[in-house]
Amino acid sequence: MLPPYVFLIPALILLCLTVLFPAIQAFALSFTSYEYDITQPPQWIGWDNFLRLWQDEVFWLTIKNTLLYLLGVVPILVIAPLGLAILVNQKLQGINWFRTAFYTPVVISMVVAGIAWKALYTQNGLFNQFLKQIGFSEGIRWLTDPKLALWSVMLVTIWKGIGYYMVIYLAGLQSISPELYEAAAIDGSDSWQKHLDITLPLMRPYLFLVAIISAISATKVFEEIYIMTQGGPRNSSKTVVYFLYEKAFQDLDISYACTIGLILFLGILGLSIINVKLTADSNE
């Protein structure tokens, strides 16, 4: 029984060097002062970074923005891909082409997608040109208006993620026996009623899975913010992960960034625990 575990040793060593050890080191740095001159050893300061975080108005604004991102993105990414999966689950000629078309944004690099959408959002971009054609004399400041910037970025996340979750739902739909729908049709269920009676109950594990995965992804959103708004205007689109990046790599406030990362880790850990519990309950 020993040889199989021997083959795991290289992977475990790599995992410890790239994940476990950095995580422990970041946890330790949360209780130190390690900033600006990173050539000097960190100084132990106890809970001061957590107290500073508690009093940091920008941090609480990023928490608010991240929660708003969750509320704006997750419900759409749970519901819309399911409807899309139901549509592309039909046995029609050319349906594979539609599946590929809807999935294409998933394989596009977020850097490329962010640059393309940023061009669409500019004052002379395609969206504002279309609005002017239908009667709006002035374009919308999609990325420069504090009230719209975060919502504009959310649209990119939804556009890019909807095809990924559609495939997850599609796998679940194809595991449902057609005989169940035939029995529902005999009982008088119409085209949409059968989805309420059969599809939704049987797809509950997939709904929970998509909800948790999309929530964790929304919590960790970074590339869209970095490419399109860089947290602006006036911190209106700054999320927790971007705030962490800003402190670590722009301000070189490493210990404070580790503190933010620890709080973020606890939040994602909570979502993961919820995922495990809901998945276990749905399988009972």
CSV table of C-alpha atoms in Angstrom, one decimal, residues 76-170:
chain,number,residue,atom,x,y,z
A,76,ILE,CA,-28.5,36.3,-12.7
A,77,LEU,CA,-25.8,33.7,-13.1
A,78,VAL,CA,-28.0,31.2,-11.3
A,79,ILE,CA,-31.2,31.8,-13.2
A,80,ALA,CA,-30.2,32.9,-16.7
A,81,PRO,CA,-27.9,30.0,-17.6
A,82,LEU,CA,-30.6,27.5,-16.5
A,83,GLY,CA,-33.1,29.1,-19.0
A,84,LEU,CA,-30.4,29.1,-21.6
A,85,ALA,CA,-29.5,25.5,-20.9
A,86,ILE,CA,-33.2,24.5,-21.3
A,87,LEU,CA,-33.3,26.2,-24.7
A,88,VAL,CA,-30.1,24.6,-26.0
A,89,ASN,CA,-31.1,21.2,-24.7
A,90,GLN,CA,-33.5,20.8,-27.6
A,91,LYS,CA,-32.9,18.3,-30.3
A,92,LEU,CA,-32.8,20.7,-33.2
A,93,GLN,CA,-30.7,21.0,-36.3
A,94,GLY,CA,-27.7,23.3,-35.7
A,95,ILE,CA,-28.1,23.3,-31.9
A,96,ASN,CA,-24.4,22.5,-31.3
A,97,TRP,CA,-23.6,25.8,-33.1
A,98,PHE,CA,-25.7,27.7,-30.6
A,99,ARG,CA,-24.1,25.9,-27.7
A,100,THR,CA,-20.6,26.8,-29.0
A,101,ALA,CA,-21.6,30.4,-29.6
A,102,PHE,CA,-22.9,30.8,-26.0
A,103,TYR,CA,-19.8,29.2,-24.6
A,104,THR,CA,-17.3,31.2,-26.6
A,105,PRO,CA,-17.0,34.1,-24.1
A,106,VAL,CA,-15.8,31.6,-21.5
A,107,VAL,CA,-12.6,30.7,-23.4
A,108,ILE,CA,-11.8,34.4,-24.2
A,109,SER,CA,-9.1,35.9,-22.0
A,110,MET,CA,-10.5,38.3,-19.4
A,111,VAL,CA,-7.8,40.8,-20.5
A,112,VAL,CA,-9.0,40.7,-24.1
A,113,ALA,CA,-12.7,40.8,-23.0
A,114,GLY,CA,-12.0,43.7,-20.6
A,115,ILE,CA,-10.3,45.8,-23.2
A,116,ALA,CA,-13.0,45.1,-25.8
A,117,TRP,CA,-15.8,46.0,-23.4
A,118,LYS,CA,-13.9,49.1,-22.2
A,119,ALA,CA,-13.8,50.2,-25.9
A,120,LEU,CA,-17.6,49.6,-26.2
A,121,TYR,CA,-18.2,51.7,-23.0
A,122,THR,CA,-16.2,54.8,-24.1
A,123,GLN,CA,-18.0,58.0,-24.9
A,124,ASN,CA,-17.8,57.3,-28.6
A,125,GLY,CA,-18.2,53.6,-28.2
A,126,LEU,CA,-20.7,51.3,-29.9
A,127,PHE,CA,-23.2,51.5,-27.0
A,128,ASN,CA,-23.3,55.3,-26.9
A,129,GLN,CA,-23.5,55.5,-30.7
A,130,PHE,CA,-26.5,53.2,-30.6
A,131,LEU,CA,-28.2,55.3,-27.9
A,132,LYS,CA,-27.6,58.5,-30.0
A,133,GLN,CA,-29.2,56.7,-33.0
A,134,ILE,CA,-32.4,56.1,-31.0
A,135,GLY,CA,-32.7,59.6,-29.7
A,136,PHE,CA,-30.4,60.1,-26.7
A,137,SER,CA,-28.4,63.2,-27.5
A,138,GLU,CA,-25.8,62.5,-24.8
A,139,GLY,CA,-24.1,59.2,-24.2
A,140,ILE,CA,-23.9,57.4,-20.9
A,141,ARG,CA,-20.7,57.6,-18.8
A,142,TRP,CA,-20.6,53.9,-18.2
A,143,LEU,CA,-17.2,53.6,-16.5
A,144,THR,CA,-16.8,57.2,-15.3
A,145,ASP,CA,-20.1,57.7,-13.4
A,146,PRO,CA,-19.7,56.4,-9.8
A,147,LYS,CA,-23.3,55.2,-9.9
A,148,LEU,CA,-22.8,53.1,-13.0
A,149,ALA,CA,-19.2,51.9,-13.0
A,150,LEU,CA,-19.6,48.8,-10.8
A,151,TRP,CA,-22.8,47.8,-12.7
A,152,SER,CA,-21.1,48.1,-16.0
A,153,VAL,CA,-18.3,45.8,-14.8
A,154,MET,CA,-20.9,43.4,-13.5
A,155,LEU,CA,-22.3,43.1,-17.1
A,156,VAL,CA,-19.0,41.9,-18.3
A,157,THR,CA,-18.8,39.2,-15.6
A,158,ILE,CA,-22.3,38.0,-16.5
A,159,TRP,CA,-21.5,37.9,-20.2
A,160,LYS,CA,-18.4,35.9,-19.7
A,161,GLY,CA,-19.7,33.5,-17.1
A,162,ILE,CA,-23.2,32.7,-18.4
A,163,GLY,CA,-21.9,30.1,-20.9
A,164,TYR,CA,-19.8,28.3,-18.3
A,165,TYR,CA,-22.8,27.8,-16.0
A,166,MET,CA,-25.0,26.9,-18.9
A,167,VAL,CA,-22.7,23.8,-19.6
A,168,ILE,CA,-23.0,22.8,-15.9
A,169,TYR,CA,-26.8,23.0,-16.1
A,170,LEU,CA,-26.8,21.2,-19.5
